[in-house]
Amino acid sequence: DEIFPVCAPGLAARLCNPDDLAEVPCLSDAVWSGDWQAWADAVRPGWAFVPRGPVYSLFALAVEETVNGAGVLMGHAPLVAQHLASGALVAPFGHRHRLRRTMRLWSARPLRPGSAAARVADWLSA
């Protein structure tokens, strides 16, 4: 999984370099609370970046608020790809950070081919 900051195009115009993140809300996901620091460490080792902004319990809500211009979110590539492709979100900085952890989908029983769960699993694997 790759992570990188994403935001609405209008907000991106205010961001010239990572230091500018101190001037805007930086949205976070409660589950992936260490993502901002992981990215900051990769961009500038030793940088003790503390995101200033709301924390969401659902990543989808954080993405929706980011699309609406509420701030900058640490995006997970597969979960923001559609918004990047449509232009609803942009990546204001060039650096992406590959996480050591990976996403996994577990199922108590085999997924039926063509089922909604199988389609989601295929999408996540793409």
PDB file of C-alpha atoms in Angstrom:
ATOM      1  CA  ASP A   1       0.000   0.000   0.000  1.00  0.00           C
ATOM      2  CA  GLU A   2       1.284   3.452  -0.894  1.00  0.00           C
ATOM      3  CA  ILE A   3       0.312   6.555   1.050  1.00  0.00           C
ATOM      4  CA  PHE A   4       0.574  10.207   0.065  1.00  0.00           C
ATOM      5  CA  PRO A   5      -1.248  13.459   0.849  1.00  0.00           C
ATOM      6  CA  VAL A   6      -4.341  14.232  -1.230  1.00  0.00           C
ATOM      7  CA  CYS A   7      -6.634  17.237  -1.314  1.00  0.00           C
ATOM      8  CA  ALA A   8      -9.153  19.097  -3.441  1.00  0.00           C
ATOM      9  CA  PRO A   9      -7.583  20.981  -6.378  1.00  0.00           C
ATOM     10  CA  GLY A  10      -8.470  24.385  -4.916  1.00  0.00           C
ATOM     11  CA  LEU A  11      -6.596  23.645  -1.714  1.00  0.00           C
ATOM     12  CA  ALA A  12      -3.588  22.258  -3.597  1.00  0.00           C
ATOM     13  CA  ALA A  13      -2.921  25.733  -4.998  1.00  0.00           C
ATOM     14  CA  ARG A  14      -1.944  26.803  -1.452  1.00  0.00           C
ATOM     15  CA  LEU A  15       0.568  23.966  -0.994  1.00  0.00           C
ATOM     16  CA  CYS A  16       4.034  24.523  -2.467  1.00  0.00           C
ATOM     17  CA  ASN A  17       5.954  22.113  -0.225  1.00  0.00           C
ATOM     18  CA  PRO A  18       5.318  19.840   2.779  1.00  0.00           C
ATOM     19  CA  ASP A  19       6.019  22.683   5.243  1.00  0.00           C
ATOM     20  CA  ASP A  20       2.772  24.296   4.044  1.00  0.00           C
ATOM     21  CA  LEU A  21       0.836  21.476   5.726  1.00  0.00           C
ATOM     22  CA  ALA A  22       1.210  23.412   8.991  1.00  0.00           C
ATOM     23  CA  GLU A  23      -1.164  26.037   7.562  1.00  0.00           C
ATOM     24  CA  VAL A  24      -4.066  23.742   6.591  1.00  0.00           C
ATOM     25  CA  PRO A  25      -6.205  21.121   8.347  1.00  0.00           C
ATOM     26  CA  CYS A  26      -4.672  17.660   8.002  1.00  0.00           C
ATOM     27  CA  LEU A  27      -7.384  15.032   8.283  1.00  0.00           C
ATOM     28  CA  SER A  28      -6.620  11.645   9.812  1.00  0.00           C
ATOM     29  CA  ASP A  29      -8.154   8.200   9.998  1.00  0.00           C
ATOM     30  CA  ALA A  30      -8.467   6.743  13.514  1.00  0.00           C
ATOM     31  CA  VAL A  31      -7.316   3.281  12.435  1.00  0.00           C
ATOM     32  CA  TRP A  32      -4.322   4.473  10.410  1.00  0.00           C
ATOM     33  CA  SER A  33      -3.240   7.083  12.949  1.00  0.00           C
ATOM     34  CA  GLY A  34       0.471   6.640  12.237  1.00  0.00           C
ATOM     35  CA  ASP A  35       0.269   7.334   8.507  1.00  0.00           C
ATOM     36  CA  TRP A  36       1.111  11.033   8.668  1.00  0.00           C
ATOM     37  CA  GLN A  37       4.270  10.355  10.672  1.00  0.00           C
ATOM     38  CA  ALA A  38       5.283   7.430   8.432  1.00  0.00           C
ATOM     39  CA  TRP A  39       5.033   9.681   5.377  1.00  0.00           C
ATOM     40  CA  ALA A  40       6.802  12.576   7.149  1.00  0.00           C
ATOM     41  CA  ASP A  41       9.667  10.273   8.185  1.00  0.00           C
ATOM     42  CA  ALA A  42      10.071   9.176   4.567  1.00  0.00           C
ATOM     43  CA  VAL A  43       9.988  12.748   3.226  1.00  0.00           C
ATOM     44  CA  ARG A  44      12.208  14.296   5.883  1.00  0.00           C
ATOM     45  CA  PRO A  45      13.738  11.911   8.441  1.00  0.00           C
ATOM     46  CA  GLY A  46      13.445  13.299  11.950  1.00  0.00           C
ATOM     47  CA  TRP A  47      10.544  15.607  11.092  1.00  0.00           C
ATOM     48  CA  ALA A  48       8.099  15.366  14.006  1.00  0.00           C
ATOM     49  CA  PHE A  49       5.004  16.268  12.005  1.00  0.00           C
ATOM     50  CA  VAL A  50       1.764  16.445  13.993  1.00  0.00           C
ATOM     51  CA  PRO A  51      -1.374  16.642  11.847  1.00  0.00           C
ATOM     52  CA  ARG A  52      -3.721  19.431  12.902  1.00  0.00           C
ATOM     53  CA  GLY A  53      -7.266  18.507  12.003  1.00  0.00           C
ATOM     54  CA  PRO A  54     -10.186  16.174  12.624  1.00  0.00           C
ATOM     55  CA  VAL A  55      -9.854  12.416  13.060  1.00  0.00           C
ATOM     56  CA  TYR A  56     -12.455  10.206  11.354  1.00  0.00           C
ATOM     57  CA  SER A  57     -13.550   6.734  12.411  1.00  0.00           C
ATOM     58  CA  LEU A  58     -14.304   5.804   8.785  1.00  0.00           C
ATOM     59  CA  PHE A  59     -11.795   6.433   6.014  1.00  0.00           C
ATOM     60  CA  ALA A  60     -14.634   6.923   3.502  1.00  0.00           C
ATOM     61  CA  LEU A  61     -15.927   9.898   5.514  1.00  0.00           C
ATOM     62  CA  ALA A  62     -12.453  11.418   5.600  1.00  0.00           C
ATOM     63  CA  VAL A  63     -12.204  11.025   1.814  1.00  0.00           C
ATOM     64  CA  GLU A  64     -15.619  12.660   1.329  1.00  0.00           C
ATOM     65  CA  GLU A  65     -14.636  15.629   3.490  1.00  0.00           C
ATOM     66  CA  THR A  66     -11.339  15.922   1.615  1.00  0.00           C
ATOM     67  CA  VAL A  67     -13.181  15.994  -1.720  1.00  0.00           C
ATOM     68  CA  ASN A  68     -15.349  18.769  -0.228  1.00  0.00           C
ATOM     69  CA  GLY A  69     -12.222  20.825   0.528  1.00  0.00           C
ATOM     70  CA  ALA A  70     -12.031  20.309   4.302  1.00  0.00           C
ATOM     71  CA  GLY A  71      -8.285  19.704   4.306  1.00  0.00           C
ATOM     72  CA  VAL A  72      -5.489  17.360   3.307  1.00  0.00           C
ATOM     73  CA  LEU A  73      -5.790  13.617   3.920  1.00  0.00           C
ATOM     74  CA  MET A  74      -3.130  10.931   3.913  1.00  0.00           C
ATOM     75  CA  GLY A  75      -4.500   8.897   1.038  1.00  0.00           C
ATOM     76  CA  HIS A  76      -4.112   5.174   0.491  1.00  0.00           C
ATOM     77  CA  ALA A  77      -3.526   4.639  -3.227  1.00  0.00           C
ATOM     78  CA  PRO A  78      -6.227   2.013  -3.895  1.00  0.00           C
ATOM     79  CA  LEU A  79      -8.801   3.908  -1.842  1.00  0.00           C
ATOM     80  CA  VAL A  80      -8.325   7.307  -3.510  1.00  0.00           C
ATOM     81  CA  ALA A  81      -7.434   6.188  -7.061  1.00  0.00           C
ATOM     82  CA  GLN A  82     -10.933   6.806  -8.445  1.00  0.00           C
ATOM     83  CA  HIS A  83     -11.024  10.332  -7.003  1.00  0.00           C
ATOM     84  CA  LEU A  84      -7.566  11.080  -8.425  1.00  0.00           C
ATOM     85  CA  ALA A  85      -8.600   9.781 -11.846  1.00  0.00           C
ATOM     86  CA  SER A  86     -11.737  11.947 -11.856  1.00  0.00           C
ATOM     87  CA  GLY A  87      -9.842  15.058 -10.737  1.00  0.00           C
ATOM     88  CA  ALA A  88     -11.863  15.378  -7.521  1.00  0.00           C
ATOM     89  CA  LEU A  89      -8.605  14.928  -5.593  1.00  0.00           C
ATOM     90  CA  VAL A  90      -4.990  15.713  -6.445  1.00  0.00           C
ATOM     91  CA  ALA A  91      -1.663  14.757  -4.886  1.00  0.00           C
ATOM     92  CA  PRO A  92       0.023  18.114  -4.182  1.00  0.00           C
ATOM     93  CA  PHE A  93       3.472  16.622  -3.546  1.00  0.00           C
ATOM     94  CA  GLY A  94       5.397  14.073  -5.571  1.00  0.00           C
ATOM     95  CA  HIS A  95       6.501  11.746  -2.796  1.00  0.00           C
ATOM     96  CA  ARG A  96       4.644   8.502  -2.157  1.00  0.00           C
ATOM     97  CA  HIS A  97       5.588   6.210   0.683  1.00  0.00           C
ATOM     98  CA  ARG A  98       5.218   2.443   0.443  1.00  0.00           C
ATOM     99  CA  LEU A  99       4.063   1.006   3.757  1.00  0.00           C
ATOM    100  CA  ARG A 100       5.517  -2.218   5.059  1.00  0.00           C
ATOM    101  CA  ARG A 101       2.092  -3.419   6.100  1.00  0.00           C
ATOM    102  CA  THR A 102      -0.420  -4.651   3.556  1.00  0.00           C
ATOM    103  CA  MET A 103      -4.190  -4.789   3.343  1.00  0.00           C
ATOM    104  CA  ARG A 104      -5.765  -8.208   3.673  1.00  0.00           C
ATOM    105  CA  LEU A 105      -9.269  -9.488   3.124  1.00  0.00           C
ATOM    106  CA  TRP A 106     -10.345 -12.461   5.209  1.00  0.00           C
ATOM    107  CA  SER A 107     -13.424 -14.583   4.672  1.00  0.00           C
ATOM    108  CA  ALA A 108     -14.800 -17.375   6.847  1.00  0.00           C
ATOM    109  CA  ARG A 109     -15.690 -19.333   3.710  1.00  0.00           C
ATOM    110  CA  PRO A 110     -14.675 -19.211   0.048  1.00  0.00           C
ATOM    111  CA  LEU A 111     -16.155 -16.300  -1.902  1.00  0.00           C
ATOM    112  CA  ARG A 112     -18.739 -17.219  -4.533  1.00  0.00           C
ATOM    113  CA  PRO A 113     -17.487 -16.164  -7.988  1.00  0.00           C
ATOM    114  CA  GLY A 114     -19.397 -13.103  -9.177  1.00  0.00           C
ATOM    115  CA  SER A 115     -20.764 -12.260  -5.719  1.00  0.00           C
ATOM    116  CA  ALA A 116     -20.542  -8.724  -4.367  1.00  0.00           C
ATOM    117  CA  ALA A 117     -17.866  -9.856  -1.897  1.00  0.00           C
ATOM    118  CA  ALA A 118     -15.836 -11.447  -4.711  1.00  0.00           C
ATOM    119  CA  ARG A 119     -16.065  -8.247  -6.777  1.00  0.00           C
ATOM    120  CA  VAL A 120     -14.815  -6.189  -3.815  1.00  0.00           C
ATOM    121  CA  ALA A 121     -11.970  -8.669  -3.260  1.00  0.00           C
ATOM    122  CA  ASP A 122     -11.039  -8.439  -6.955  1.00  0.00           C
ATOM    123  CA  TRP A 123     -11.124  -4.631  -6.789  1.00  0.00           C
ATOM    124  CA  LEU A 124      -8.895  -4.552  -3.700  1.00  0.00           C
ATOM    125  CA  SER A 125      -6.453  -6.934  -5.369  1.00  0.00           C
ATOM    126  CA  ALA A 126      -6.168  -4.842  -8.529  1.00  0.00           C
TER     127      ALA A 126
END
